[in-house]
PDB file of C-alpha atoms in Angstrom:
ATOM      1  CA  ALA U   1      97.067 117.841 111.540  1.00 71.00           C
ATOM      2  CA  GLN U   2      94.540 116.361 113.105  1.00 82.00           C
ATOM      3  CA  SER U   3      92.640 113.174 112.347  1.00 89.00           C
ATOM      4  CA  VAL U   4      90.737 110.664 113.724  1.00 93.00           C
ATOM      5  CA  THR U   5      90.220 106.912 113.037  1.00 95.00           C
ATOM      6  CA  GLN U   6      87.129 104.673 113.726  1.00 96.00           C
ATOM      7  CA  LEU U   7      88.046 101.064 113.701  1.00 92.00           C
ATOM      8  CA  GLY U   8      85.586  99.127 111.994  1.00 91.00           C
ATOM      9  CA  SER U   9      82.724 100.507 109.799  1.00 93.00           C
ATOM     10  CA  HIS U  10      80.468  97.983 111.077  1.00 96.00           C
ATOM     11  CA  VAL U  11      80.322  96.590 114.637  1.00 97.00           C
ATOM     12  CA  SER U  12      77.712  94.078 115.793  1.00 97.00           C
ATOM     13  CA  VAL U  13      76.909  93.090 119.015  1.00 97.00           C
ATOM     14  CA  SER U  14      74.531  90.632 120.759  1.00 97.00           C
ATOM     15  CA  GLU U  15      72.067  92.237 123.070  1.00 97.00           C
ATOM     16  CA  GLY U  16      73.344  92.539 126.723  1.00 97.00           C
ATOM     17  CA  ALA U  17      76.887  92.162 125.360  1.00 98.00           C
ATOM     18  CA  LEU U  18      79.802  95.030 126.055  1.00 98.00           C
ATOM     19  CA  VAL U  19      80.139  97.279 123.142  1.00 98.00           C
ATOM     20  CA  LEU U  20      83.630  98.665 122.603  1.00 98.00           C
ATOM     21  CA  LEU U  21      83.786 100.583 119.731  1.00 98.00           C
ATOM     22  CA  ARG U  22      87.638 101.938 118.616  1.00 97.00           C
ATOM     23  CA  CYS U  23      89.034 105.886 117.830  1.00 96.00           C
ATOM     24  CA  ASN U  24      92.536 106.770 117.555  1.00 95.00           C
ATOM     25  CA  TYR U  25      93.670 110.090 117.415  1.00 93.00           C
ATOM     26  CA  SER U  26      96.278 112.118 115.715  1.00 89.00           C
ATOM     27  CA  SER U  27      97.241 115.210 117.081  1.00 79.00           C
ATOM     28  CA  SER U  28     100.391 117.847 117.535  1.00 72.00           C
ATOM     29  CA  VAL U  29      98.590 119.357 121.160  1.00 74.00           C
ATOM     30  CA  PRO U  30      96.446 118.392 123.765  1.00 74.00           C
ATOM     31  CA  PRO U  31      93.106 117.429 122.025  1.00 83.00           C
ATOM     32  CA  TYR U  32      89.625 117.848 123.345  1.00 88.00           C
ATOM     33  CA  LEU U  33      88.168 113.873 122.052  1.00 91.00           C
ATOM     34  CA  PHE U  34      84.160 113.690 121.682  1.00 92.00           C
ATOM     35  CA  TRP U  35      82.248 110.879 120.751  1.00 96.00           C
ATOM     36  CA  TYR U  36      78.582 111.801 118.963  1.00 95.00           C
ATOM     37  CA  VAL U  37      75.405 109.298 118.611  1.00 96.00           C
ATOM     38  CA  GLN U  38      73.571 109.693 114.938  1.00 94.00           C
ATOM     39  CA  TYR U  39      70.383 108.237 115.213  1.00 91.00           C
ATOM     40  CA  PRO U  40      68.815 107.811 111.240  1.00 86.00           C
ATOM     41  CA  ASN U  41      67.289 111.279 109.246  1.00 79.00           C
ATOM     42  CA  GLN U  42      68.851 113.348 112.599  1.00 84.00           C
ATOM     43  CA  GLY U  43      71.940 115.545 114.083  1.00 86.00           C
ATOM     44  CA  LEU U  44      73.883 114.413 116.045  1.00 91.00           C
ATOM     45  CA  GLN U  45      73.971 114.462 120.072  1.00 92.00           C
ATOM     46  CA  LEU U  46      77.068 114.562 122.100  1.00 92.00           C
ATOM     47  CA  LEU U  47      77.421 111.355 123.849  1.00 95.00           C
ATOM     48  CA  LEU U  48      80.477 112.232 126.223  1.00 93.00           C
ATOM     49  CA  LYS U  49      83.665 114.778 125.842  1.00 91.00           C
ATOM     50  CA  TYR U  50      87.674 114.525 127.610  1.00 89.00           C
ATOM     51  CA  THR U  51      88.931 118.180 128.046  1.00 80.00           C
ATOM     52  CA  SER U  52      91.613 117.238 129.708  1.00 75.00           C
ATOM     53  CA  ALA U  53      90.274 116.195 133.133  1.00 73.00           C
ATOM     54  CA  ALA U  54      89.779 113.036 134.005  1.00 82.00           C
ATOM     55  CA  THR U  55      91.052 110.099 132.055  1.00 88.00           C
ATOM     56  CA  LEU U  56      87.690 107.833 131.891  1.00 93.00           C
ATOM     57  CA  VAL U  57      84.855 110.531 131.551  1.00 94.00           C
ATOM     58  CA  LYS U  58      81.429 109.010 131.707  1.00 94.00           C
ATOM     59  CA  GLY U  59      79.134 110.024 129.135  1.00 94.00           C
ATOM     60  CA  ILE U  60      74.925 109.458 128.462  1.00 94.00           C
ATOM     61  CA  ASN U  61      73.240 106.057 128.290  1.00 93.00           C
ATOM     62  CA  GLY U  62      75.368 104.052 130.103  1.00 96.00           C
ATOM     63  CA  PHE U  63      78.592 105.033 128.039  1.00 97.00           C
ATOM     64  CA  GLU U  64      82.145 105.825 128.840  1.00 97.00           C
ATOM     65  CA  ALA U  65      85.515 106.438 127.156  1.00 97.00           C
ATOM     66  CA  GLU U  66      89.068 106.081 128.508  1.00 94.00           C
ATOM     67  CA  PHE U  67      91.897 108.582 127.541  1.00 92.00           C
ATOM     68  CA  LYS U  68      95.085 107.224 126.780  1.00 92.00           C
ATOM     69  CA  LYS U  69      97.789 109.419 125.696  1.00 89.00           C
ATOM     70  CA  SER U  70     100.252 106.409 125.398  1.00 90.00           C
ATOM     71  CA  GLU U  71      97.948 105.105 122.411  1.00 92.00           C
ATOM     72  CA  THR U  72      96.295 108.005 121.239  1.00 92.00           C
ATOM     73  CA  SER U  73      93.575 106.484 121.984  1.00 94.00           C
ATOM     74  CA  PHE U  74      89.689 107.159 123.159  1.00 95.00           C
ATOM     75  CA  HIS U  75      87.654 103.789 122.818  1.00 97.00           C
ATOM     76  CA  LEU U  76      84.087 103.906 124.145  1.00 98.00           C
ATOM     77  CA  THR U  77      82.566 101.604 125.699  1.00 98.00           C
ATOM     78  CA  LYS U  78      79.379 100.205 127.468  1.00 98.00           C
ATOM     79  CA  PRO U  79      78.945  96.995 129.301  1.00 97.00           C
ATOM     80  CA  SER U  80      75.427  95.584 128.329  1.00 97.00           C
ATOM     81  CA  ALA U  81      74.002  96.980 124.764  1.00 97.00           C
ATOM     82  CA  HIS U  82      70.341  97.314 124.380  1.00 97.00           C
ATOM     83  CA  MET U  83      68.510  97.327 121.524  1.00 96.00           C
ATOM     84  CA  SER U  84      68.079 101.559 121.513  1.00 95.00           C
ATOM     85  CA  ASP U  85      72.206 101.582 121.333  1.00 97.00           C
ATOM     86  CA  ALA U  86      71.926 100.861 117.643  1.00 97.00           C
ATOM     87  CA  ALA U  87      72.867 103.759 115.723  1.00 96.00           C
ATOM     88  CA  GLU U  88      75.760 105.583 113.835  1.00 96.00           C
ATOM     89  CA  TYR U  89      78.728 106.068 115.779  1.00 98.00           C
ATOM     90  CA  PHE U  90      81.146 109.500 115.883  1.00 97.00           C
ATOM     91  CA  CYS U  91      84.168 109.905 117.029  1.00 96.00           C
ATOM     92  CA  ALA U  92      85.738 113.713 116.902  1.00 93.00           C
ATOM     93  CA  VAL U  93      89.387 115.660 117.939  1.00 91.00           C
ATOM     94  CA  SER U  94      89.636 119.617 118.196  1.00 87.00           C
ATOM     95  CA  ASN U  95      92.799 121.307 119.761  1.00 81.00           C
ATOM     96  CA  THR U  96      90.853 124.455 119.485  1.00 77.00           C
ATOM     97  CA  GLY U  97      87.660 123.721 120.012  1.00 72.00           C
ATOM     98  CA  ASN U  98      86.482 125.478 116.857  1.00 79.00           C
ATOM     99  CA  GLN U  99      86.745 122.833 113.758  1.00 86.00           C
ATOM    100  CA  PHE U 100      85.874 119.933 114.443  1.00 89.00           C
ATOM    101  CA  TYR U 101      87.361 116.470 112.841  1.00 91.00           C
ATOM    102  CA  PHE U 102      84.989 113.725 112.300  1.00 94.00           C
ATOM    103  CA  GLY U 103      85.848 110.018 111.592  1.00 95.00           C
ATOM    104  CA  THR U 104      84.051 108.112 109.289  1.00 95.00           C
ATOM    105  CA  GLY U 105      82.037 106.609 111.773  1.00 96.00           C
ATOM    106  CA  THR U 106      80.855 103.077 113.334  1.00 97.00           C
ATOM    107  CA  SER U 107      77.446 101.886 112.642  1.00 97.00           C
ATOM    108  CA  LEU U 108      76.378  99.943 115.513  1.00 97.00           C
ATOM    109  CA  THR U 109      74.274  96.709 115.282  1.00 97.00           C
ATOM    110  CA  VAL U 110      72.793  95.174 118.041  1.00 97.00           C
ATOM    111  CA  ILE U 111      71.509  91.452 117.440  1.00 97.00           C
ATOM    112  CA  PRO U 112      68.469  90.658 120.089  1.00 95.00           C
TER     113      PRO U 112
ATOM    114  CA  ASP A   1      63.827 124.842 125.471  1.00 55.00           C
ATOM    115  CA  ALA A   2      63.965 124.511 121.671  1.00 66.00           C
ATOM    116  CA  GLY A   3      68.122 123.236 120.893  1.00 91.00           C
ATOM    117  CA  VAL A   4      69.141 123.892 117.725  1.00 95.00           C
ATOM    118  CA  THR A   5      66.726 124.771 114.363  1.00 96.00           C
ATOM    119  CA  GLN A   6      67.389 123.997 110.843  1.00 97.00           C
ATOM    120  CA  SER A   7      65.190 124.929 107.562  1.00 97.00           C
ATOM    121  CA  PRO A   8      64.604 123.655 105.592  1.00 97.00           C
ATOM    122  CA  THR A   9      65.084 119.687 106.044  1.00 95.00           C
ATOM    123  CA  HIS A  10      64.926 118.821 102.736  1.00 96.00           C
ATOM    124  CA  LEU A  11      65.518 120.717  99.386  1.00 96.00           C
ATOM    125  CA  ILE A  12      65.821 119.762  95.610  1.00 98.00           C
ATOM    126  CA  LYS A  13      68.275 121.894  93.462  1.00 98.00           C
ATOM    127  CA  THR A  14      69.509 122.247  90.228  1.00 98.00           C
ATOM    128  CA  ARG A  15      73.216 121.973  89.371  1.00 98.00           C
ATOM    129  CA  GLY A  16      74.300 125.501  88.608  1.00 98.00           C
ATOM    130  CA  GLN A  17      70.984 126.953  91.240  1.00 98.00           C
ATOM    131  CA  GLN A  18      71.709 128.792  94.386  1.00 98.00           C
ATOM    132  CA  VAL A  19      70.676 127.653  98.290  1.00 98.00           C
ATOM    133  CA  THR A  20      70.582 129.297 101.758  1.00 98.00           C
ATOM    134  CA  LEU A  21      69.826 126.863 104.376  1.00 98.00           C
ATOM    135  CA  ARG A  22      68.814 128.532 107.651  1.00 98.00           C
ATOM    136  CA  CYS A  23      69.894 128.080 111.312  1.00 98.00           C
ATOM    137  CA  SER A  24      68.980 129.185 114.601  1.00 97.00           C
ATOM    138  CA  PRO A  25      71.108 127.962 117.444  1.00 96.00           C
ATOM    139  CA  LYS A  26      70.263 126.518 120.925  1.00 94.00           C
ATOM    140  CA  SER A  27      69.272 129.233 123.287  1.00 93.00           C
ATOM    141  CA  GLY A  28      72.269 130.634 125.261  1.00 90.00           C
ATOM    142  CA  HIS A  29      74.756 129.963 122.724  1.00 92.00           C
ATOM    143  CA  ASP A  30      76.132 132.818 120.542  1.00 93.00           C
ATOM    144  CA  THR A  31      78.602 130.746 118.343  1.00 93.00           C
ATOM    145  CA  VAL A  32      77.348 128.597 114.763  1.00 95.00           C
ATOM    146  CA  SER A  33      79.362 126.006 113.291  1.00 95.00           C
ATOM    147  CA  TRP A  34      78.514 124.745 109.336  1.00 97.00           C
ATOM    148  CA  TYR A  35      78.962 120.847 108.215  1.00 96.00           C
ATOM    149  CA  GLN A  36      78.502 118.751 105.203  1.00 97.00           C
ATOM    150  CA  GLN A  37      78.049 115.298 105.699  1.00 95.00           C
ATOM    151  CA  ALA A  38      78.136 112.929 102.531  1.00 94.00           C
ATOM    152  CA  LEU A  39      76.204 110.136 102.592  1.00 90.00           C
ATOM    153  CA  GLY A  40      78.226 107.269 105.008  1.00 87.00           C
ATOM    154  CA  GLN A  41      80.665 109.886 105.619  1.00 90.00           C
ATOM    155  CA  GLY A  42      80.970 112.243 109.116  1.00 92.00           C
ATOM    156  CA  PRO A  43      80.822 115.679 109.221  1.00 94.00           C
ATOM    157  CA  GLN A  44      83.477 117.732 107.071  1.00 96.00           C
ATOM    158  CA  PHE A  45      84.077 121.388 108.896  1.00 95.00           C
ATOM    159  CA  ILE A  46      82.383 124.339 106.445  1.00 97.00           C
ATOM    160  CA  PHE A  47      82.768 127.307 109.030  1.00 95.00           C
ATOM    161  CA  GLN A  48      82.297 128.788 112.250  1.00 94.00           C
ATOM    162  CA  TYR A  49      80.507 132.278 112.594  1.00 94.00           C
ATOM    163  CA  TYR A  50      80.950 133.848 115.887  1.00 92.00           C
ATOM    164  CA  GLU A  51      80.071 137.647 116.795  1.00 90.00           C
ATOM    165  CA  GLU A  52      78.640 137.917 113.241  1.00 94.00           C
ATOM    166  CA  GLU A  53      82.815 136.960 111.537  1.00 94.00           C
ATOM    167  CA  GLU A  54      84.028 134.407 110.194  1.00 94.00           C
ATOM    168  CA  ARG A  55      86.150 133.024 112.971  1.00 91.00           C
ATOM    169  CA  GLN A  56      87.413 129.995 110.983  1.00 91.00           C
ATOM    170  CA  ARG A  57      86.896 128.284 107.620  1.00 94.00           C
ATOM    171  CA  GLY A  58      87.844 124.690 106.372  1.00 93.00           C
ATOM    172  CA  ASN A  59      88.886 123.488 103.608  1.00 94.00           C
ATOM    173  CA  PHE A  60      85.847 124.175 101.615  1.00 97.00           C
ATOM    174  CA  PRO A  61      85.204 126.671  97.902  1.00 97.00           C
ATOM    175  CA  ASP A  62      84.195 130.189  97.891  1.00 96.00           C
ATOM    176  CA  ARG A  63      80.857 129.312  96.808  1.00 98.00           C
ATOM    177  CA  PHE A  64      80.489 128.106 100.314  1.00 98.00           C
ATOM    178  CA  SER A  65      79.869 131.779 102.145  1.00 97.00           C
ATOM    179  CA  GLY A  66      78.123 132.267 105.457  1.00 97.00           C
ATOM    180  CA  HIS A  67      76.488 134.921 107.674  1.00 97.00           C
ATOM    181  CA  GLN A  68      75.511 135.446 111.162  1.00 97.00           C
ATOM    182  CA  PHE A  69      72.746 137.636 112.175  1.00 97.00           C
ATOM    183  CA  PRO A  70      72.835 140.025 115.451  1.00 96.00           C
ATOM    184  CA  ASN A  71      70.108 137.343 117.428  1.00 95.00           C
ATOM    185  CA  TYR A  72      72.931 134.727 116.126  1.00 96.00           C
ATOM    186  CA  SER A  73      71.158 132.921 113.929  1.00 97.00           C
ATOM    187  CA  SER A  74      73.440 132.114 110.951  1.00 98.00           C
ATOM    188  CA  GLU A  75      72.618 131.158 106.916  1.00 98.00           C
ATOM    189  CA  LEU A  76      74.799 128.894 104.422  1.00 98.00           C
ATOM    190  CA  ASN A  77      74.972 129.783 101.008  1.00 98.00           C
ATOM    191  CA  VAL A  78      76.308 127.442  98.788  1.00 98.00           C
ATOM    192  CA  ASN A  79      76.003 129.057  94.646  1.00 97.00           C
ATOM    193  CA  ALA A  80      76.787 127.193  91.673  1.00 98.00           C
ATOM    194  CA  LEU A  81      75.673 123.727  92.768  1.00 98.00           C
ATOM    195  CA  LEU A  82      77.361 121.102  92.500  1.00 98.00           C
ATOM    196  CA  LEU A  83      76.277 117.402  91.727  1.00 97.00           C
ATOM    197  CA  GLY A  84      78.805 116.860  94.713  1.00 97.00           C
ATOM    198  CA  ASP A  85      77.507 119.527  97.212  1.00 98.00           C
ATOM    199  CA  SER A  86      74.678 116.701  97.711  1.00 98.00           C
ATOM    200  CA  ALA A  87      74.299 116.109 101.473  1.00 97.00           C
ATOM    201  CA  LEU A  88      72.962 116.744 104.960  1.00 95.00           C
ATOM    202  CA  TYR A  89      73.896 119.819 106.134  1.00 97.00           C
ATOM    203  CA  LEU A  90      74.081 120.621 109.910  1.00 96.00           C
ATOM    204  CA  CYS A  91      74.504 123.263 112.230  1.00 96.00           C
ATOM    205  CA  ALA A  92      75.925 123.381 115.063  1.00 94.00           C
ATOM    206  CA  SER A  93      75.683 126.106 118.049  1.00 94.00           C
ATOM    207  CA  SER A  94      77.952 126.588 121.077  1.00 90.00           C
ATOM    208  CA  PHE A  95      79.205 129.095 123.327  1.00 86.00           C
ATOM    209  CA  ALA A  96      82.267 130.992 122.614  1.00 77.00           C
ATOM    210  CA  GLY A  97      83.670 127.897 120.315  1.00 65.00           C
ATOM    211  CA  GLY A  98      83.286 124.498 120.882  1.00 63.00           C
ATOM    212  CA  ASN A  99      85.033 123.219 123.800  1.00 65.00           C
ATOM    213  CA  TYR A 100      82.323 121.809 125.766  1.00 68.00           C
ATOM    214  CA  GLY A 101      80.855 120.647 122.635  1.00 75.00           C
ATOM    215  CA  TYR A 102      78.253 121.870 119.902  1.00 86.00           C
ATOM    216  CA  THR A 103      74.484 121.087 119.944  1.00 90.00           C
ATOM    217  CA  PHE A 104      73.902 120.111 116.240  1.00 92.00           C
ATOM    218  CA  GLY A 105      70.571 120.311 115.139  1.00 94.00           C
ATOM    219  CA  SER A 106      68.484 118.302 112.431  1.00 93.00           C
ATOM    220  CA  GLY A 107      70.064 119.326 109.591  1.00 95.00           C
ATOM    221  CA  THR A 108      69.167 120.474 105.930  1.00 96.00           C
ATOM    222  CA  ARG A 109      68.947 117.276 103.399  1.00 96.00           C
ATOM    223  CA  LEU A 110      70.350 119.061  99.967  1.00 97.00           C
ATOM    224  CA  THR A 111      70.423 117.430  96.723  1.00 98.00           C
ATOM    225  CA  VAL A 112      71.163 118.301  93.850  1.00 98.00           C
ATOM    226  CA  VAL A 113      69.917 117.067  89.942  1.00 97.00           C
TER     227      VAL A 113
END
């Protein structure tokens, strides 16, 4: 069975501070892992994806994530938060690339 | 280049009615997946269509059905609507599965009253 756990449903950071959003996954085989961002009243936008190449994955808007098999984690980070980063972030896992399992999301607030 | 287009954007239906939602995939994509996103939750997989056939299905009742047309566009049909079907329905397209990530549409907000 596959599942994703996102620790912290709400995260607040000051503008310019480090952003760290946590994601742990459960998968019986090497997974595909993704981070998506959702702005209010919009669909999901792909931030980055891990597909068994480099363990450190760089995405759009300065975000990156590191795949750690030993910890079954795929945490999302950004060195310096910007006001425009305020949104809902979802981690997703898939074994086959067909059915994705999403976490319940983390709402990021950026404080000026 | 148009992304994924969904229609309508908002819809209000009465319990027991039937609804059809529509999706046009991104140009070059041949696979369409549907997700249900309840308020405050992550998207839940409904099913995926490829080559006009349902390739995989999530844990949703038979009231949820779909179709894919030769031009790769897709419809999601929900019969006998329940109040609990109120959600944002997201269509996502990809090429030959979703290994490289989906492109999502902005969704259809369905409210069942």
